[in-house]
CSV table of C-alpha atoms and ligand atoms in Angstrom, one decimal:
chain,number,residue,atom,x,y,z
A,223,MET,CA,-16.1,22.7,-37.9
A,224,ARG,CA,-18.5,20.1,-36.6
A,225,GLU,CA,-15.9,18.3,-34.5
A,226,LYS,CA,-14.8,21.8,-33.0
A,227,GLN,CA,-18.8,22.2,-32.0
A,228,GLN,CA,-18.5,18.9,-30.3
A,229,LEU,CA,-15.5,19.9,-28.3
A,230,SER,CA,-16.5,22.7,-27.2
A,231,ALA,CA,-19.6,21.8,-26.1
A,232,GLU,CA,-20.7,23.1,-22.4
A,233,PHE,CA,-23.3,23.3,-19.8
A,234,PRO,CA,-26.5,22.7,-19.9
A,235,THR,CA,-25.6,20.2,-22.9
A,236,VAL,CA,-22.7,18.7,-20.9
A,237,ARG,CA,-23.5,17.5,-17.3
A,238,PRO,CA,-20.4,15.7,-15.8
A,239,ARG,CA,-22.7,14.8,-12.8
A,240,ARG,CA,-24.6,12.2,-14.5
A,241,LEU,CA,-21.5,9.8,-14.2
A,242,ARG,CA,-21.5,10.3,-10.5
A,243,SER,CA,-25.3,10.1,-9.9
A,244,THR,CA,-25.6,6.6,-8.5
A,245,PRO,CA,-23.4,4.0,-6.7
A,246,ALA,CA,-23.9,1.9,-9.9
A,247,MET,CA,-23.0,4.2,-12.2
A,248,ARG,CA,-19.8,5.5,-10.5
A,249,ARG,CA,-18.7,1.6,-10.0
A,250,LEU,CA,-19.1,1.3,-13.9
A,251,VAL,CA,-16.9,4.2,-14.7
A,252,ALA,CA,-14.2,3.9,-11.6
A,253,GLU,CA,-10.8,4.0,-13.4
A,254,THR,CA,-9.1,2.6,-10.4
A,255,ARG,CA,-10.1,-0.8,-8.4
A,256,LEU,CA,-8.4,-2.2,-5.7
A,257,HIS,CA,-7.7,-6.0,-5.5
A,258,PRO,CA,-6.6,-8.0,-2.3
A,259,ALA,CA,-3.9,-9.8,-4.6
A,260,GLU,CA,-2.3,-6.7,-5.1
A,261,LEU,CA,-1.8,-5.7,-1.1
A,262,ILE,CA,1.4,-6.9,0.6
A,263,LEU,CA,1.2,-6.8,4.5
A,264,PRO,CA,4.9,-5.9,6.3
A,265,ALA,CA,5.0,-7.6,9.4
A,266,PHE,CA,7.8,-7.9,12.5
A,267,VAL,CA,8.9,-10.8,14.1
A,268,ARG,CA,10.8,-10.4,17.6
A,269,GLU,CA,13.1,-12.8,18.8
A,270,GLY,CA,12.8,-14.0,22.5
A,271,ILE,CA,8.9,-13.0,23.4
A,272,THR,CA,6.3,-15.4,24.0
A,273,GLU,CA,3.4,-12.9,23.8
A,274,PRO,CA,2.9,-10.5,20.8
A,275,LYS,CA,4.2,-6.8,21.8
A,276,PRO,CA,1.9,-3.9,20.9
A,277,ILE,CA,3.8,-1.2,19.0
A,278,THR,CA,2.4,2.0,20.3
A,279,SER,CA,3.4,4.4,17.8
A,280,MET,CA,1.4,2.1,15.3
A,281,PRO,CA,-2.0,1.0,17.2
A,282,GLY,CA,-3.1,-2.1,16.0
A,283,VAL,CA,0.3,-3.2,14.9
A,284,VAL,CA,2.4,-5.8,17.0
A,285,GLN,CA,5.9,-7.4,17.0
A,286,HIS,CA,4.8,-11.0,16.6
A,287,THR,CA,6.3,-14.4,18.5
A,288,ARG,CA,7.0,-17.0,15.6
A,289,ASP,CA,3.9,-18.2,16.3
A,290,THR,CA,1.5,-15.7,16.0
A,291,LEU,CA,3.5,-14.8,12.8
A,292,ARG,CA,2.7,-17.7,11.7
A,293,ARG,CA,-0.8,-17.4,12.3
A,294,ALA,CA,-0.9,-13.9,10.7
A,295,ALA,CA,0.3,-15.2,7.5
A,296,VAL,CA,-2.3,-17.7,7.8
A,297,GLU,CA,-5.0,-14.9,8.0
A,298,ALA,CA,-2.9,-13.0,5.5
A,299,ALA,CA,-3.5,-15.9,2.5
A,300,GLU,CA,-6.8,-16.4,3.6
A,301,ALA,CA,-7.7,-12.7,3.1
A,302,GLY,CA,-6.1,-13.3,-0.4
A,303,LEU,CA,-3.1,-10.6,-0.2
A,304,GLY,CA,-0.6,-11.2,-2.8
A,305,GLY,CA,2.6,-11.1,-0.3
A,306,ILE,CA,4.0,-10.6,3.3
A,307,MET,CA,7.0,-8.5,3.9
A,308,LEU,CA,9.0,-9.8,7.0
A,309,PHE,CA,11.0,-7.8,9.4
A,310,GLY,CA,13.4,-9.5,12.1
A,311,VAL,CA,14.1,-7.7,15.2
A,312,PRO,CA,17.1,-9.5,16.9
A,313,GLU,CA,17.9,-9.9,20.6
A,314,VAL,CA,21.3,-9.0,20.2
A,315,GLN,CA,22.3,-5.7,17.9
A,316,ASP,CA,26.1,-5.5,17.3
A,317,ALA,CA,28.5,-3.0,15.1
A,318,VAL,CA,28.1,-5.3,11.7
A,319,GLY,CA,24.4,-6.5,12.6
A,320,SER,CA,25.6,-10.1,12.6
A,321,GLU,CA,22.6,-11.5,13.3
A,322,GLY,CA,21.1,-10.6,10.2
A,323,THR,CA,23.5,-13.0,8.3
A,324,ASN,CA,23.0,-15.6,11.2
A,325,PRO,CA,21.4,-18.6,9.2
A,326,ASP,CA,19.4,-19.1,12.7
A,327,GLY,CA,18.7,-15.5,12.9
A,328,ILE,CA,14.8,-14.4,13.8
A,329,LEU,CA,14.4,-13.4,10.4
A,330,GLN,CA,15.8,-16.8,8.2
A,331,GLN,CA,13.4,-18.7,11.2
A,332,ALA,CA,10.4,-16.5,10.5
A,333,ILE,CA,11.2,-16.8,6.8
A,334,ARG,CA,11.2,-20.8,7.1
A,335,ASP,CA,8.0,-20.9,9.3
A,336,VAL,CA,6.0,-18.6,6.7
A,337,VAL,CA,7.3,-20.6,3.5
A,338,ALA,CA,6.2,-23.5,5.0
A,339,GLU,CA,2.8,-22.5,6.4
A,340,VAL,CA,1.6,-20.3,3.3
A,341,GLY,CA,4.7,-20.2,0.7
A,342,ASP,CA,2.6,-21.8,-2.2
A,343,GLN,CA,-0.2,-19.0,-1.5
A,344,LEU,CA,1.2,-16.0,-0.6
A,345,ILE,CA,4.6,-14.4,-2.2
A,346,VAL,CA,7.0,-14.2,1.1
A,347,MET,CA,9.4,-11.4,1.0
A,348,SER,CA,12.1,-9.8,3.5
A,349,ASP,CA,13.6,-6.7,4.5
A,350,LEU,CA,17.4,-6.8,3.3
A,351,CYS,CA,18.9,-4.1,5.7
A,352,LEU,CA,21.1,-4.2,8.5
A,353,ASP,CA,19.3,-1.2,10.6
A,354,GLU,CA,17.0,-3.9,12.6
A,355,TYR,CA,20.5,-5.7,13.3
A,356,THR,CA,23.3,-2.7,14.1
A,357,ASP,CA,23.8,-1.3,17.6
A,358,HIS,CA,24.2,2.0,15.8
A,359,GLY,CA,20.9,2.0,13.9
A,360,HIS,CA,22.5,2.6,10.7
A,361,CYS,CA,21.5,0.4,7.6
A,362,GLY,CA,25.0,-0.3,6.9
A,363,VAL,CA,28.5,-1.0,8.6
A,364,LEU,CA,30.6,1.9,9.5
A,365,ALA,CA,34.0,3.6,8.4
A,366,ALA,CA,36.2,4.9,10.7
A,367,ASP,CA,34.9,8.3,10.7
A,368,GLY,CA,31.3,7.4,11.5
A,369,SER,CA,30.0,7.4,8.0
A,370,VAL,CA,27.9,4.7,6.3
A,371,ASP,CA,30.6,2.5,4.4
A,372,ASN,CA,28.9,2.0,1.0
A,373,ASP,CA,31.1,-0.7,-0.2
A,374,ALA,CA,31.6,-2.5,2.9
A,375,THR,CA,28.1,-2.9,3.5
A,376,LEU,CA,27.5,-4.4,-0.1
A,377,GLU,CA,29.3,-7.6,1.2
A,378,ARG,CA,27.4,-7.6,4.3
A,379,TYR,CA,23.9,-7.5,1.9
A,380,ALA,CA,25.4,-10.3,-0.2
A,381,GLU,CA,25.9,-12.6,2.7
A,382,MET,CA,22.3,-11.4,3.9
A,383,ALA,CA,20.6,-12.1,0.5
A,384,VAL,CA,22.0,-15.7,0.6
A,385,VAL,CA,21.0,-16.6,3.9
A,386,GLN,CA,17.6,-15.1,3.3
A,387,ALA,CA,17.4,-16.9,0.2
A,388,ASP,CA,18.4,-20.5,1.8
A,389,ALA,CA,15.6,-19.9,4.0
A,390,GLY,CA,13.3,-20.0,1.2
A,391,VAL,CA,12.3,-16.3,0.4
A,392,HIS,CA,10.8,-15.6,-2.7
A,393,LEU,CA,11.6,-11.8,-3.1
A,394,VAL,CA,14.5,-9.9,-1.3
A,395,GLY,CA,14.0,-6.4,-0.5
A,396,PRO,CA,17.3,-4.4,-0.2
A,397,SER,CA,16.3,-1.3,1.4
A,398,GLY,CA,19.4,0.4,2.6
A,399,MET,CA,20.0,2.8,-0.5
A,400,MET,CA,23.4,1.5,-0.9
A,401,ASP,CA,24.7,2.5,-4.5
A,402,GLY,CA,25.2,-1.2,-6.4
A,403,GLN,CA,23.3,-3.1,-3.8
A,404,ILE,CA,20.9,-4.5,-6.7
A,405,GLY,CA,23.6,-5.6,-8.6
A,406,VAL,CA,25.5,-7.4,-5.8
A,407,VAL,CA,22.7,-9.0,-4.4
A,408,ARG,CA,21.7,-10.5,-7.9
A,409,ARG,CA,25.6,-11.7,-8.4
A,410,ALA,CA,25.3,-13.3,-5.0
A,411,LEU,CA,22.1,-15.0,-5.1
A,412,ASP,CA,23.1,-16.3,-8.8
A,413,GLU,CA,26.5,-17.7,-7.5
A,414,ALA,CA,24.7,-19.5,-4.5
A,415,GLY,CA,22.3,-21.2,-7.0
A,416,HIS,CA,19.5,-19.1,-6.3
A,417,GLN,CA,18.8,-17.8,-9.8
A,418,ASP,CA,15.4,-17.9,-9.0
A,419,THR,CA,15.1,-15.7,-6.1
A,420,GLY,CA,13.8,-12.4,-7.1
A,421,ILE,CA,14.5,-8.7,-5.8
A,422,LEU,CA,12.2,-5.9,-4.8
A,423,ALA,CA,14.2,-3.2,-5.1
A,424,TYR,CA,13.5,-0.2,-2.6
A,425,THR,CA,14.4,2.3,-5.4
A,426,ALA,CA,13.5,5.4,-4.9
A,427,LYS,CA,13.7,5.9,-1.0
A,428,TYR,CA,13.8,9.1,0.5
A,429,ALA,CA,15.4,10.1,4.1
A,430,SER,CA,11.5,10.5,5.7
A,431,ALA,CA,10.0,11.6,8.6
A,432,PHE,CA,7.3,9.3,7.6
A,433,PHE,CA,9.3,6.3,9.1
A,434,GLY,CA,9.4,7.3,12.5
A,435,PRO,CA,7.0,4.5,14.1
A,436,PHE,CA,9.0,2.2,12.1
A,437,ARG,CA,12.0,3.0,14.6
A,438,GLU,CA,10.0,1.8,17.5
A,439,ALA,CA,8.8,-1.2,15.8
A,440,VAL,CA,12.1,-2.8,15.0
A,441,GLY,CA,13.7,-1.4,18.2
A,442,SER,CA,16.2,0.8,16.3
A,443,SER,CA,18.8,2.6,18.3
A,444,LEU,CA,19.8,5.3,15.4
A,445,LYS,CA,20.5,8.6,16.5
A,446,GLY,CA,20.9,10.8,13.6
A,447,ASP,CA,19.4,10.5,10.2
A,448,ARG,CA,20.0,8.7,7.0
A,449,LYS,CA,20.2,11.9,5.0
A,450,ALA,CA,23.7,10.7,3.7
A,451,TYR,CA,22.4,7.4,1.7
A,452,GLN,CA,18.5,7.9,1.2
A,453,GLN,CA,17.3,10.5,-0.9
A,454,ASP,CA,16.5,14.2,-0.3
A,455,PRO,CA,12.7,15.0,-0.2
A,456,ALA,CA,13.2,18.1,-2.6
A,457,ASN,CA,14.3,15.8,-5.5
A,458,ALA,CA,12.5,13.7,-8.4
A,459,ARG,CA,14.9,13.5,-11.0
A,460,GLU,CA,17.2,11.3,-9.1
A,461,SER,CA,14.5,8.9,-8.6
A,462,LEU,CA,14.4,8.1,-12.3
A,463,ARG,CA,18.3,7.6,-12.1
A,464,GLU,CA,17.5,5.1,-9.2
A,465,LEU,CA,15.1,3.3,-11.6
A,466,GLU,CA,17.5,3.2,-14.4
A,467,LEU,CA,20.3,1.6,-12.1
A,468,ASP,CA,18.4,-0.9,-10.4
A,469,VAL,CA,16.6,-2.3,-13.6
A,470,ALA,CA,20.0,-2.4,-15.1
A,471,GLU,CA,21.5,-4.2,-12.0
A,472,GLY,CA,18.7,-6.9,-12.1
A,473,ALA,CA,15.8,-5.6,-9.9
A,474,ASP,CA,12.7,-7.8,-10.6
A,475,LEU,CA,10.2,-5.2,-9.1
A,476,VAL,CA,11.0,-1.5,-8.1
A,477,MET,CA,9.5,0.7,-5.2
A,478,VAL,CA,8.6,3.9,-4.2
A,479,LYS,CA,8.5,4.8,-0.3
A,480,PRO,CA,6.9,6.7,1.4
A,481,ALA,CA,3.7,6.6,-0.8
A,482,MET,CA,1.6,9.5,-0.3
A,483,ALA,CA,4.1,12.4,-0.1
A,484,TYR,CA,5.7,11.1,-3.4
A,485,LEU,CA,2.7,10.2,-5.4
A,486,ASP,CA,4.4,12.6,-8.3
A,487,VAL,CA,7.5,10.5,-8.0
A,488,LEU,CA,5.3,7.3,-7.9
A,489,ARG,CA,3.8,8.2,-11.1
A,490,GLN,CA,7.1,9.5,-12.8
A,491,ILE,CA,8.5,6.0,-12.3
A,492,ALA,CA,5.6,4.3,-13.0
A,493,ASP,CA,5.4,5.9,-16.4
A,494,ALA,CA,9.1,5.2,-17.3
A,495,SER,CA,9.7,1.7,-15.7
A,496,PRO,CA,9.7,-1.7,-17.6
A,497,VAL,CA,9.1,-3.8,-14.4
A,498,PRO,CA,6.3,-3.7,-12.1
A,499,VAL,CA,6.1,-0.5,-9.6
A,500,SER,CA,5.3,-0.7,-6.0
A,501,ALA,CA,4.7,1.8,-3.4
A,502,TYR,CA,5.1,1.3,0.5
A,503,GLN,CA,2.5,3.1,2.8
A,504,VAL,CA,4.9,3.6,5.7
A,505,SER,CA,4.3,3.6,9.5
A,506,GLY,CA,4.0,7.3,9.9
A,507,GLU,CA,1.1,7.4,7.2
A,508,TYR,CA,-0.5,4.5,9.0
A,509,ALA,CA,-0.1,6.3,12.3
A,510,MET,CA,-1.2,9.7,11.0
A,511,VAL,CA,-4.5,8.0,9.8
A,512,GLU,CA,-5.1,6.1,13.5
A,513,ALA,CA,-4.4,8.9,15.5
A,514,ALA,CA,-6.6,11.4,13.7
A,515,ALA,CA,-9.3,8.6,13.7
A,516,ALA,CA,-8.8,7.8,17.3
A,517,ASN,CA,-9.8,11.4,18.0
A,518,GLY,CA,-12.6,11.4,16.0
A,519,TRP,CA,-11.5,13.6,13.5
A,520,VAL,CA,-11.7,11.6,10.5
A,521,ASP,CA,-13.6,8.5,9.0
A,522,ARG,CA,-11.1,6.1,9.4
A,523,GLU,CA,-12.3,3.3,6.8
A,524,ARG,CA,-13.0,5.8,4.1
A,525,MET,CA,-9.4,7.5,4.9
A,526,ILE,CA,-8.0,3.8,4.4
A,527,MET,CA,-9.5,3.3,1.0
A,528,GLU,CA,-8.9,6.7,-0.2
A,529,THR,CA,-5.2,6.6,0.4
A,530,LEU,CA,-4.9,3.2,-1.1
A,531,THR,CA,-7.0,4.3,-4.1
A,532,SER,CA,-4.6,7.4,-4.3
A,533,ILE,CA,-1.4,5.5,-4.5
A,534,ARG,CA,-3.0,3.2,-7.0
A,535,ARG,CA,-4.1,5.9,-9.2
A,536,ALA,CA,-0.6,7.5,-9.1
A,537,GLY,CA,0.8,4.2,-10.6
A,538,ALA,CA,1.7,1.7,-7.8
A,539,GLU,CA,0.9,-1.8,-8.9
A,540,GLN,CA,1.6,-3.3,-5.6
A,541,ILE,CA,1.2,-1.4,-2.2
A,542,LEU,CA,3.0,-2.2,1.5
A,543,THR,CA,0.4,-1.5,3.8
A,544,TYR,CA,-0.4,-2.4,7.5
A,545,TRP,CA,-4.0,-2.3,6.7
A,546,ALA,CA,-3.6,-5.0,3.9
A,547,VAL,CA,-5.8,-7.4,5.9
A,548,GLU,CA,-8.4,-5.2,6.7
A,549,ALA,CA,-8.5,-3.4,3.3
A,550,ALA,CA,-9.0,-6.9,1.7
A,551,GLY,CA,-11.8,-7.5,3.8
A,552,MET,CA,-13.4,-4.1,3.0
A,553,LEU,CA,-13.1,-5.1,-0.6
A,554,ARG,CA,-15.0,-8.1,-0.2
B,687,PBG,C1,15.0,-0.3,6.6
B,687,PBG,C2,13.7,0.1,6.5
B,687,PBG,C3,12.9,1.0,7.1
B,687,PBG,C4,11.6,1.0,6.7
B,687,PBG,C5,11.6,-0.4,6.0
B,687,PBG,N1,12.7,-0.6,5.5
B,687,PBG,C6,13.7,2.1,7.8
B,687,PBG,C7,14.2,3.2,7.5
B,687,PBG,O1,14.7,3.3,6.3
B,687,PBG,O2,14.6,4.1,8.0
B,687,PBG,C8,10.4,1.8,7.0
B,687,PBG,C9,8.8,1.3,6.9
B,687,PBG,C10,8.1,2.3,7.7
B,687,PBG,O3,8.4,3.2,8.2
B,687,PBG,O4,6.9,1.7,7.6
B,687,PBG,N2,15.0,-1.4,7.2
């Protein structure tokens, strides 16, 4: 009886506002905290340029030269970030994405540069996908009918994994949503003696309009869409299936992407995953806030921290965000 009375206590005895009353009280009871070590900076490096090139649709983000990338990596390490995710933008694209498997391709050079510079302070990661390297812009090689050939693409991914690991990357990030990609990459790495190179699997990746600005960032020539391999935004259940498969195939960490429009998926994956769960706050999420802030419509810094806190609260243990360095600064 007594217990019941306590449970049903109400106003004026109960006043939830007591716990919101001062900054010190709010700090004491905050359930979710952000830390620089769980932030990962995605960074683009472009072959053949001598000055960093601004990405119009992502104000504040650039395509780096090898030199400025090195400096950005040092800055990321000094900010206390957990990692950096590298994307290569090659000069030449072709049907099979040859530069992706060239040991001296731009991404492989960048991996070597960054690992040499800050490899003991930062986890260095690399995008393992063909869309930056193909002239048609798809994440794999094409079959005669123009569709993306899953199994032929897996052979390319296996080769990419090995050249990236040879360059010294700590975690490869297969992001093409081909069936079987994690298992094939794991096997290829192991056979090449890279059993210590890990896999951050893009596990639940949706065919999303939020990737729009990224196309400019990597100079992608994609026409059409990726709906035949990336997931339908209407579905959550298949994310759990993808999780099961990726973990069984050897994923060391799994990722949900985009983040903010998929917080329900993130929560479900976080509840079910036996391995760490990351989320990618993608280019369109960044662009949206920057554009609104540039118009004076929102408070930019509060918006950045609120979005990151929400992603963390929904269950992400690591967050890839273009604001990583700035956010780490705000957390000091
Ligand atoms: C594939 C890849 C994409 C992104 C990361 N890896 C593009 C896509 O799948 O269309 C998007 C990242 C972003 O939008 O910030 N290589």
